[in-house]
Amino acid sequence: MTEIVVERPSGTSAAARRMRFAQRFFVAVVGNYVFRRVLFFLFVVWLASTVIFIIPRLSGQDPVKEKLLLEAQRGGHLQSGFEDMARTYQKRFGLDRPIWIQYRNFILDLAQFDLGPSIAFFPRTVNDILMDSLVWTIGLLGTVTILSFVIGTLSGALLGWPRAPGYFKYLFGPLLTLSAIPFYLLALLLVFLFAFRFSIFPLFGGYGIGKVPDFSLDFALQVLRHAILPAMSIILASIGFWALGMRGMMVTMQGSDFMVQAEAKGLKAGRIFLRYALRNALLPQTTALALSLGTVLTGAVLVEVVFRYPGLGNTLYQAIRLSDFFIIRGFVFAVIVSLALATLIVDITYPLLDPRVKYRKG
Amino acid sequence: MATTYIEPVVKPGPQNWVERNRLRILPIYRYMRRNPSLVWGIGILLSLLLFVGYGTLFYPHERFRPLSADVRLPPSTTYPFGTDTQGRDIFAVMVRGIPLTLRIGLIAGGIGLVLGTSLGFIAAYYGGWVDAAIRTVVDVGLTIPGLLILILIAVNVKGGLSVDQMGLAVATVAWVHPARTIRSQVLVMREQLYVEIARLSGVSGLGIVFREMMPNLMPYLAASFVGSVGAAILASIGLEALGLGPFDSPTLGMTVYFNIVFSSVVVGMWWWLVPPIAAMAMIFVGLFLIASGLDEWANPRLRKRI
């Protein structure tokens, strides 16, 4: 006798319906590519904040006290109420509470992007100071990244293209060498050659000395003139990176079926190059763009130090010299958040560029 | 009939060492011809080491300390690279600084490689949640530039980092890339027939790892090592250029830092700026060439591409 299983018609009871909805919701949202990327972004930011919280406490150093001590030594004498003063500051910064409360407050503050007050420039906040320099860094880095990506990718494509003019292959050696040299070494060389030897460009700064930033044409030209050397050092050093990657991809494209088909159809060389080879070789470059952002940014920070360019790098350098731990901490946090955000954006837009990558699986 | 004694003809063997070992040298020579970047890379690094060796033996390299010479002297026969603002002999600084910088790279790269390889093996071998955890941490590590974490560490160490501490600090971020490379290689390798056969013949897990997989991973390990040494030196120089390096050691990065602080370019002291930059460029280009040479060794299919 067969057992008869009476299957309950699904969707009758409210509980079952709710259950099914939860299931679908789970599959749709949690299994979703975008959701997982966002989750990863939040995870990166949380982990970074935790590391930022833990490292100073492992060292057992008290940033406020250190700074006060330094100031007192500079002033030549240690005030009698020094310990009291340090305690007052600690209370002000909430450093006298139990550690988990400190951690909770820290994370809450960071979640609202409140990076706290600066120690060296006390009434000003870290947000305020970072914002001032952020504009310069974004302006420089944005332009430079786009320029070097375009130039590097194009020259790489021509390097890997058998029908390109012969003299292109002489570019290969110099590009290879440049790609191995860090940005700021190149920056130092450029400063030496073009600012000192030939005095074509200014030695340092973001605009002329004694200028007040305004929106005049004169000021814009000055900014441009000051930006050329820093930009050149980043562009020259990173062109090689893009060119090498692109060249490799172009070479693998050569043997593929769609290239043979395009040739057989008798398409013009330019069309094959742009629409068939370049278009397909471009995809991995975009992934590389996301991965290289961190390297480019930290490299650019050092270039800014070399040129005393008024961006984030110079702010960091000053903060280190003044041992202003809060600015350093704020800098690290801000950079990590913006990098994670940039990676998130590239990750989410990537499937739009490459339909083969589906949103479902990461 | 007199028996004539025939003097046995002993062909004189080739006196030349090269002629005698022809069969041994030839394949090496052929490989070197095929892989010029490896040869160039090793050559560049060797020439740096020769410079250091010469300086250590025949040059009064104690003059790397401040105040051991007159200040701001341009290159001369006594001071081949001149002296800096604080009276260091720059030739002596180079002789002492190049090995120190390489030392930071080797410490960090070595620890990073061992740590990264072990984690890569563990992740690929055990799979499941262990793999998921390690992969997530590696992904986070790839998103966050190591230099940022290093800045936090260096700022919080009282009295600054020494050279060896610097190597250790850089090692904490140097394991990420090797871990990723080795993990993906082991994942591919695990499915290969020879691993399968070893497993079926009852070789233990560790036996498979060390006797079957390791030899095949050698080129990747070597490339990873060179890569992480380069990255570690890059990170350490970045840290030093920001003023977070060992102030009492004449590393290349500290020399660059003093160049920036004392604006050597503005004063026109090119002899102070050029040697550290040249040495660093040689280190980076050399390591890069070795890495791409090793790449060619690991993937012969890439041959003639780089």
XYZ file of C-alpha atoms in Angstrom:
668
model
C 0.000 0.000 0.000
C 1.458 3.250 -0.948
C 1.564 5.960 1.495
C -0.399 8.910 0.448
C 1.224 12.137 1.216
C -1.213 14.894 1.309
C 0.601 17.901 0.214
C -0.740 20.978 1.769
C -1.608 23.449 -0.918
C 1.006 26.027 -0.422
C 0.137 29.554 0.331
C -2.941 28.777 2.296
C -1.739 29.638 5.759
C -0.342 33.055 6.503
C 2.710 31.508 8.166
C 3.650 29.558 5.053
C 3.221 32.614 2.908
C 5.391 34.643 5.169
C 7.957 31.858 5.155
C 8.044 31.762 1.387
C 8.331 35.496 1.164
C 11.261 35.440 3.588
C 12.911 32.767 1.483
C 12.515 34.719 -1.714
C 13.641 37.871 -0.015
C 16.731 36.106 1.248
C 17.613 34.732 -2.171
C 16.928 38.034 -3.899
C 18.724 40.333 -1.499
C 21.399 38.393 0.364
C 22.402 36.342 -2.643
C 22.487 39.529 -4.642
C 25.771 40.712 -6.043
C 25.229 44.382 -5.230
C 24.155 43.601 -1.686
C 27.226 41.462 -1.113
C 29.492 44.176 -2.444
C 27.886 46.759 -0.153
C 28.280 44.374 2.757
C 31.947 43.922 1.908
C 32.375 47.700 1.776
C 30.873 48.067 5.249
C 33.067 45.226 6.485
C 36.217 46.899 5.168
C 35.299 50.191 6.821
C 34.445 48.503 10.123
C 37.644 46.441 10.143
C 39.708 49.513 9.330
C 38.103 51.520 12.135
C 38.738 48.699 14.564
C 42.393 48.502 13.540
C 42.665 52.273 13.907
C 41.168 51.948 17.386
C 43.353 49.044 18.498
C 46.848 49.968 17.256
C 47.390 53.045 19.482
C 46.070 51.160 22.504
C 48.485 48.306 21.917
C 51.391 50.697 22.056
C 50.224 52.121 25.383
C 51.030 55.633 24.264
C 48.761 58.512 25.093
C 48.621 60.871 22.114
C 47.273 63.836 24.093
C 49.856 63.534 26.839
C 52.669 63.068 24.321
C 51.644 66.182 22.495
C 51.294 68.253 25.680
C 54.674 67.052 26.871
C 56.202 68.033 23.561
C 54.655 71.477 23.737
C 55.799 71.906 27.336
C 59.349 70.969 26.383
C 59.262 73.434 23.548
C 58.059 76.108 25.942
C 61.092 75.366 28.089
C 59.452 74.394 31.365
C 57.031 71.816 32.652
C 54.018 73.448 34.216
C 53.110 72.329 37.714
C 49.562 71.403 36.782
C 50.681 69.236 33.894
C 49.088 66.014 35.064
C 45.826 67.835 35.748
C 45.899 69.387 32.338
C 46.426 66.001 30.679
C 43.549 64.584 32.711
C 41.271 67.406 31.673
C 42.093 66.784 28.049
C 41.555 63.082 28.471
C 38.122 63.742 29.932
C 37.418 66.115 27.063
C 38.334 63.407 24.552
C 36.611 60.684 26.571
C 39.813 58.756 27.169
C 39.050 58.035 30.835
C 36.088 55.749 30.223
C 36.119 51.920 30.060
C 37.498 50.593 26.827
C 34.308 49.144 25.314
C 32.496 52.429 25.799
C 35.404 54.189 24.142
C 35.172 51.697 21.275
C 31.421 52.195 20.932
C 31.767 55.969 20.927
C 34.650 55.768 18.484
C 32.700 53.671 15.999
C 29.618 55.880 16.396
C 31.695 58.993 15.751
C 33.311 57.480 12.686
C 29.939 56.317 11.392
C 28.890 59.978 11.369
C 32.251 60.826 9.862
C 33.192 62.895 12.884
C 36.960 62.619 13.094
C 37.306 64.713 16.218
C 39.359 67.809 16.962
C 42.924 68.347 15.865
C 45.571 68.462 18.587
C 48.009 70.812 16.926
C 45.455 73.291 15.581
C 43.109 72.722 18.488
C 39.892 74.601 17.812
C 39.796 73.330 14.242
C 38.396 69.891 13.569
C 40.141 67.182 11.587
C 37.252 67.140 9.097
C 37.804 70.808 8.437
C 41.553 70.424 7.868
C 41.194 67.364 5.643
C 38.454 69.015 3.581
C 40.756 71.926 2.768
C 43.358 69.666 1.228
C 40.986 67.082 -0.221
C 40.006 69.359 -3.125
C 43.612 69.582 -4.283
C 44.224 65.849 -4.089
C 41.005 64.945 -5.876
C 41.678 67.488 -8.604
C 45.231 66.314 -9.181
C 44.570 62.607 -8.809
C 41.370 62.537 -10.861
C 42.951 64.255 -13.855
C 46.131 62.262 -13.605
C 44.436 58.874 -13.297
C 42.232 59.478 -16.328
C 45.096 60.838 -18.425
C 47.524 58.049 -17.596
C 44.846 55.400 -18.103
C 43.977 56.703 -21.558
C 47.545 57.324 -22.712
C 48.888 54.100 -21.215
C 46.100 51.934 -22.557
C 46.377 53.390 -26.052
C 50.141 53.030 -26.239
C 49.893 49.513 -24.817
C 47.323 48.634 -27.465
C 49.600 49.940 -30.197
C 52.551 48.033 -28.723
C 50.626 44.780 -28.953
C 49.272 45.464 -32.432
C 51.350 43.861 -35.178
C 50.369 46.426 -37.788
C 51.319 49.459 -35.711
C 54.218 51.578 -36.984
C 57.578 50.002 -36.252
C 58.926 52.788 -34.083
C 56.391 52.001 -31.395
C 58.405 49.054 -30.200
C 61.184 51.371 -29.090
C 58.748 52.738 -26.520
C 58.676 49.389 -24.799
C 61.990 49.515 -22.959
C 61.549 53.006 -21.474
C 57.948 52.283 -20.470
C 59.022 49.062 -18.776
C 61.724 50.869 -16.841
C 59.449 53.735 -15.832
C 56.764 51.383 -14.573
C 59.226 49.871 -12.102
C 60.213 53.209 -10.553
C 58.082 54.648 -7.733
C 56.284 57.944 -8.379
C 58.160 60.059 -5.915
C 61.611 59.089 -7.179
C 60.514 60.326 -10.563
C 59.086 63.401 -8.842
C 62.446 64.185 -7.246
C 64.205 63.779 -10.581
C 61.695 66.033 -12.353
C 62.005 68.692 -9.665
C 65.735 68.602 -10.058
C 65.685 68.771 -13.862
C 62.800 71.047 -14.750
C 62.421 73.195 -11.674
C 66.030 73.636 -10.659
C 68.262 73.034 -13.696
C 66.098 74.606 -16.359
C 63.722 76.560 -14.043
C 60.772 76.016 -16.363
C 58.312 75.103 -13.627
C 57.941 76.260 -10.028
C 59.772 74.239 -7.381
C 56.891 73.592 -5.034
C 53.472 74.630 -3.796
C 50.020 74.563 -5.332
C 50.009 78.225 -6.376
C 52.288 81.225 -6.193
C 53.604 82.436 -2.843
C 51.518 85.261 -1.391
C 48.517 84.471 -3.562
C 45.057 84.198 -2.125
C 42.946 81.526 -3.802
C 40.144 83.065 -5.845
C 38.291 82.315 -9.054
C 40.289 84.483 -11.440
C 41.893 83.284 -14.664
C 45.283 84.318 -13.370
C 44.945 82.069 -10.360
C 43.717 79.151 -12.461
C 46.768 79.450 -14.715
C 49.035 79.474 -11.694
C 47.404 76.342 -10.329
C 47.861 74.677 -13.691
C 51.520 75.627 -13.868
C 52.150 74.276 -10.387
C 50.287 71.066 -11.093
C 52.221 70.097 -14.229
C 55.306 68.589 -12.577
C 53.453 66.572 -9.901
C 51.050 65.352 -12.560
C 53.860 64.460 -14.946
C 55.658 62.356 -12.367
C 52.552 60.284 -11.654
C 51.558 60.006 -15.314
C 55.015 58.994 -16.554
C 55.385 56.323 -13.891
C 51.928 54.830 -14.306
C 51.702 54.855 -18.103
C 54.040 51.856 -18.146
C 51.766 49.878 -15.843
C 48.726 50.369 -18.080
C 50.697 49.848 -21.267
C 52.146 46.523 -20.085
C 48.770 45.112 -19.059
C 47.124 46.261 -22.275
C 49.922 44.886 -24.422
C 49.550 41.446 -22.851
C 45.810 41.465 -23.475
C 46.204 42.622 -27.075
C 48.623 39.778 -27.768
C 46.145 37.202 -26.466
C 43.431 38.812 -28.604
C 45.444 38.183 -31.777
C 44.717 34.495 -32.103
C 41.047 34.576 -31.132
C 38.253 33.540 -33.462
C 36.471 36.849 -33.699
C 39.672 38.530 -34.881
C 40.086 35.954 -37.637
C 36.470 36.490 -38.601
C 36.921 40.251 -38.713
C 39.967 39.834 -40.947
C 38.082 37.400 -43.198
C 35.249 39.878 -43.574
C 37.804 42.292 -44.949
C 37.109 45.020 -42.414
C 39.339 48.046 -42.333
C 42.338 47.786 -40.047
C 41.244 50.755 -37.967
C 37.852 49.227 -37.329
C 39.359 45.866 -36.346
C 41.727 47.650 -34.007
C 39.157 49.832 -32.277
C 36.010 47.756 -32.285
C 37.370 44.234 -32.076
C 40.769 44.134 -30.386
C 40.737 47.272 -28.221
C 37.150 46.918 -27.035
C 37.694 43.374 -25.788
C 41.119 43.960 -24.322
C 39.823 46.931 -22.351
C 37.785 44.961 -19.835
C 40.596 43.572 -17.670
C 42.090 47.059 -17.620
C 39.030 48.349 -15.769
C 39.488 45.679 -13.124
C 43.115 46.690 -12.829
C 41.956 50.287 -12.389
C 40.012 49.319 -9.279
C 42.905 47.312 -7.886
C 45.527 49.964 -8.553
C 43.656 52.881 -6.959
C 45.257 52.267 -3.580
C 48.778 52.174 -4.965
C 48.203 55.288 -7.025
C 46.791 57.158 -4.052
C 49.580 56.306 -1.620
C 52.109 57.042 -4.332
C 50.476 60.396 -4.995
C 50.579 61.241 -1.289
C 54.364 61.009 -1.380
C 54.544 63.021 -4.588
C 52.603 65.752 -2.799
C 55.159 65.669 -0.008
C 57.990 66.110 -2.511
C 56.279 69.080 -4.174
C 54.771 70.529 -0.959
C 51.546 70.343 -2.921
C 48.718 71.494 -0.627
C 46.859 68.160 -0.827
C 46.235 65.366 1.645
C 49.826 64.151 1.439
C 51.255 67.402 2.641
C 48.686 67.597 5.431
C 49.760 64.145 6.546
C 53.408 65.137 6.396
C 52.769 68.221 8.532
C 50.668 66.196 10.974
C 53.519 63.703 11.379
C 55.994 66.496 12.006
C 53.688 68.084 14.600
C 52.819 64.612 15.950
C 49.133 65.346 15.629
C 47.818 61.837 15.980
C 44.188 62.780 15.375
C 44.877 64.173 11.910
C 46.922 61.090 11.019
C 44.099 58.863 12.213
C 41.548 60.893 10.308
C 43.662 60.767 7.174
C 43.997 56.986 7.326
C 40.275 56.551 7.901
C 39.245 58.973 5.163
C 41.561 57.376 2.618
C 40.385 53.858 3.446
C 36.732 54.871 3.153
C 37.248 56.596 -0.175
C 39.243 53.677 -1.581
C 36.646 51.164 -0.443
C 33.948 53.369 -1.966
C 35.808 53.627 -5.268
C 36.273 49.851 -5.335
C 32.557 49.409 -4.592
C 31.604 51.688 -7.486
C 33.898 49.900 -9.934
C 32.654 46.498 -8.753
C 29.024 47.492 -9.192
C 29.473 49.077 -12.615
C 31.686 46.291 -13.957
C 28.826 43.988 -14.980
C 27.417 46.866 -17.035
C 30.620 46.887 -19.068
C 30.978 43.157 -19.334
C 27.659 41.360 -19.759
C 29.390 38.035 -19.202
C 29.763 38.897 -15.535
C 26.361 38.519 -13.977
C 25.240 40.338 -10.884
C 24.437 37.021 -9.226
C 27.820 35.600 -8.385
C 30.846 37.561 -7.263
C 112.125 -6.100 -37.710
C 112.289 -3.796 -34.947
C 109.124 -3.258 -33.238
C 108.335 0.305 -33.369
C 106.883 1.584 -30.273
C 104.117 3.853 -31.117
C 103.829 6.664 -28.738
C 100.212 6.759 -27.665
C 98.771 9.933 -28.856
C 97.235 11.682 -25.932
C 95.196 14.456 -27.235
C 95.870 17.357 -24.980
C 92.610 18.159 -23.251
C 91.406 21.648 -23.597
C 93.228 23.733 -21.101
C 90.542 26.311 -21.078
C 87.953 25.920 -18.304
C 85.199 27.118 -20.607
C 86.134 24.533 -23.254
C 86.198 21.716 -20.714
C 82.800 22.520 -19.249
C 81.228 23.331 -22.545
C 78.357 20.923 -22.165
C 77.513 22.252 -18.758
C 77.661 25.915 -19.703
C 75.903 25.714 -23.017
C 72.346 25.064 -21.763
C 72.713 27.785 -19.151
C 74.021 30.152 -21.788
C 71.163 29.262 -24.127
C 68.643 29.851 -21.370
C 70.230 33.178 -20.582
C 69.941 34.144 -24.220
C 66.275 33.253 -24.150
C 65.576 35.034 -20.894
C 67.508 38.289 -21.016
C 65.417 40.085 -18.407
C 66.457 37.603 -15.709
C 70.120 38.123 -16.616
C 69.798 41.900 -16.688
C 67.945 41.976 -13.401
C 70.488 39.799 -11.615
C 73.286 41.787 -13.255
C 71.952 45.116 -12.015
C 71.541 43.858 -8.441
C 74.983 42.221 -8.529
C 76.598 45.462 -9.633
C 74.997 47.213 -6.648
C 76.336 44.498 -4.351
C 79.780 44.847 -5.944
C 79.662 48.561 -5.178
C 78.751 47.797 -1.559
C 81.469 45.146 -1.339
C 84.088 47.471 -2.733
C 83.028 50.248 -0.381
C 82.993 48.009 2.668
C 86.500 46.723 1.977
C 88.336 49.721 0.597
C 86.464 52.819 1.665
C 86.345 54.519 5.075
C 82.613 53.943 5.364
C 82.547 55.074 8.979
C 82.094 58.545 7.512
C 78.373 57.886 7.103
C 77.854 59.621 10.464
C 76.981 63.299 10.579
C 79.858 65.741 11.247
C 82.509 63.382 9.881
C 83.389 65.735 7.026
C 82.998 69.331 5.977
C 79.490 70.214 4.935
C 78.104 70.761 1.416
C 81.234 69.694 -0.461
C 80.702 68.852 -4.128
C 82.157 65.557 -5.409
C 85.961 65.404 -5.290
C 88.635 62.727 -5.119
C 88.389 62.528 -1.323
C 84.612 62.441 -1.320
C 83.531 60.833 -4.616
C 79.850 61.702 -4.058
C 80.387 64.862 -2.005
C 78.986 65.559 1.458
C 75.591 66.684 2.738
C 74.342 69.536 4.905
C 75.152 67.690 8.115
C 78.601 66.516 7.110
C 77.899 62.956 6.052
C 80.068 61.498 3.300
C 77.471 60.444 0.750
C 79.611 57.654 -0.721
C 79.833 56.144 2.764
C 76.094 56.654 3.270
C 75.460 54.696 0.077
C 77.840 51.903 1.116
C 76.000 51.548 4.428
C 72.506 52.407 3.201
C 72.034 50.011 0.286
C 72.473 46.864 2.411
C 70.226 48.303 5.140
C 67.434 48.998 2.683
C 67.841 45.553 1.115
C 67.798 44.076 4.618
C 64.406 45.636 5.380
C 63.120 44.231 2.104
C 64.514 40.754 2.743
C 63.170 40.540 6.309
C 59.711 41.729 5.311
C 59.620 39.826 2.041
C 60.835 36.591 3.673
C 58.358 36.672 6.550
C 55.610 37.818 4.195
C 56.304 34.946 1.817
C 56.350 32.257 4.525
C 53.192 33.621 6.144
C 51.415 34.176 2.841
C 52.337 30.762 1.442
C 51.168 28.968 4.577
C 47.877 30.855 4.580
C 47.450 30.265 0.850
C 48.000 26.525 1.322
C 45.690 26.352 4.319
C 42.950 28.225 2.469
C 43.199 26.173 -0.692
C 43.647 22.857 1.082
C 40.931 23.044 3.698
C 38.372 25.091 1.769
C 35.052 25.787 3.464
C 34.843 28.502 6.076
C 38.624 28.573 6.612
C 39.059 29.493 2.972
C 36.206 32.003 3.154
C 37.750 33.713 6.192
C 41.260 33.893 4.733
C 39.924 35.050 1.379
C 37.911 37.840 2.972
C 40.906 39.085 4.950
C 43.045 38.965 1.802
C 40.388 40.906 -0.114
C 40.294 43.548 2.598
C 44.098 43.667 2.537
C 44.036 44.239 -1.206
C 41.610 47.135 -0.793
C 43.522 48.890 1.987
C 47.026 50.010 0.995
C 49.604 48.595 3.393
C 51.309 51.955 3.756
C 48.330 53.352 5.699
C 48.510 50.614 8.326
C 52.280 51.047 8.473
C 51.858 54.776 9.123
C 49.566 53.995 12.066
C 52.041 51.470 13.461
C 55.071 53.713 12.989
C 53.393 56.748 14.557
C 52.572 54.738 17.656
C 55.987 53.239 18.310
C 57.795 55.243 20.907
C 61.106 56.634 19.710
C 60.560 55.491 16.142
C 61.303 52.199 14.442
C 64.744 50.631 14.091
C 65.743 48.980 10.811
C 64.803 45.468 11.923
C 61.562 46.600 13.544
C 60.760 48.323 10.293
C 61.222 45.030 8.447
C 58.906 43.307 10.927
C 56.303 46.061 10.624
C 56.330 45.896 6.841
C 56.002 42.094 7.068
C 52.580 42.517 8.700
C 51.242 43.803 5.389
C 53.547 41.933 2.985
C 51.822 38.541 3.158
C 48.647 39.523 1.313
C 49.808 39.195 -2.284
C 51.713 35.900 -1.833
C 48.686 34.439 -0.042
C 46.461 35.241 -2.989
C 48.862 33.966 -5.672
C 49.724 30.747 -3.868
C 46.097 30.016 -3.002
C 44.974 30.212 -6.620
C 47.959 28.139 -7.778
C 47.289 25.442 -5.202
C 43.613 25.372 -6.198
C 44.642 24.638 -9.776
C 47.288 22.162 -8.707
C 44.985 20.213 -6.411
C 42.984 19.005 -9.394
C 46.057 17.825 -11.317
C 46.524 14.143 -12.007
C 49.836 13.733 -10.198
C 48.351 15.045 -6.962
C 45.421 12.689 -7.401
C 47.780 9.748 -7.911
C 49.860 10.716 -4.889
C 46.705 10.882 -2.817
C 45.535 7.502 -4.078
C 48.919 5.986 -3.271
C 48.408 7.053 0.308
C 50.850 9.935 0.547
C 50.001 12.041 3.574
C 48.701 15.569 3.285
C 52.007 17.136 4.280
C 53.847 14.762 1.948
C 51.723 15.943 -0.970
C 52.314 19.562 -0.024
C 56.078 19.303 0.320
C 57.033 16.563 -2.140
C 54.486 17.000 -4.914
C 53.276 20.583 -4.891
C 56.230 22.597 -3.605
C 58.642 21.715 -6.428
C 56.023 22.752 -8.971
C 55.342 25.952 -7.079
C 59.004 26.940 -7.001
C 58.876 29.491 -9.848
C 55.765 31.084 -8.360
C 57.326 31.158 -4.912
C 60.448 32.774 -6.305
C 58.426 35.344 -8.255
C 56.279 36.030 -5.177
C 59.375 36.470 -3.064
C 60.942 38.944 -5.466
C 57.631 40.761 -5.736
C 57.147 41.046 -1.995
C 60.739 42.150 -1.421
C 60.149 44.929 -3.943
C 56.835 45.910 -2.372
C 58.379 45.874 1.099
C 61.238 48.151 0.043
C 58.733 50.456 -1.629
C 56.622 50.624 1.531
C 59.634 51.160 3.784
C 60.948 53.988 1.623
C 57.501 55.580 1.600
C 57.399 55.440 5.375
C 60.882 56.899 5.626
C 60.128 59.687 3.164
C 57.252 60.720 5.433
C 59.667 61.011 8.334
C 58.699 57.811 10.130
C 61.923 55.918 9.555
C 64.987 55.074 11.670
C 66.705 58.426 12.158
C 70.025 56.944 13.235
C 70.408 54.575 10.265
C 71.556 55.848 6.876
C 69.026 53.915 4.760
C 68.226 55.092 1.251
C 64.773 56.268 2.310
C 66.178 58.359 5.166
C 68.643 59.940 2.735
C 65.717 60.928 0.534
C 63.886 62.241 3.606
C 66.820 64.477 4.555
C 66.939 65.644 0.948
C 63.315 66.719 1.230
C 63.713 68.303 4.688
C 66.808 70.306 3.771
C 65.473 71.106 0.266
C 68.681 69.911 -1.381
C 67.222 70.712 -4.792
C 66.650 74.365 -3.940
C 70.244 74.721 -2.780
C 71.440 72.927 -5.906
C 73.106 69.983 -4.157
C 72.465 67.490 -6.918
C 75.210 65.174 -5.665
C 73.153 64.546 -2.549
C 69.959 63.687 -4.421
C 71.188 61.642 -7.379
C 72.986 58.696 -5.646
C 70.044 57.496 -3.498
C 67.651 57.891 -6.409
C 69.969 55.990 -8.740
C 70.462 53.214 -6.185
C 66.714 52.879 -5.608
C 65.948 52.951 -9.307
C 68.515 50.177 -9.806
C 66.981 48.106 -7.004
C 63.446 48.484 -8.339
C 64.304 47.950 -11.995
C 66.503 44.974 -11.083
C 63.806 43.320 -8.990
C 61.210 44.046 -11.657
C 63.338 42.462 -14.384
C 64.018 39.404 -12.220
C 60.305 39.078 -11.509
C 59.381 39.182 -15.179
C 62.216 36.767 -15.945
C 60.871 34.363 -13.332
C 57.422 34.828 -14.794
C 58.754 33.582 -18.082
C 60.253 30.586 -16.316
C 56.942 29.814 -14.624
C 54.767 30.201 -17.733
C 56.802 29.177 -20.765
C 53.714 29.867 -22.848
C 54.192 33.554 -22.164
C 57.557 33.214 -23.879
C 58.577 36.192 -25.972
C 55.738 38.244 -24.681
C 57.500 40.316 -22.067
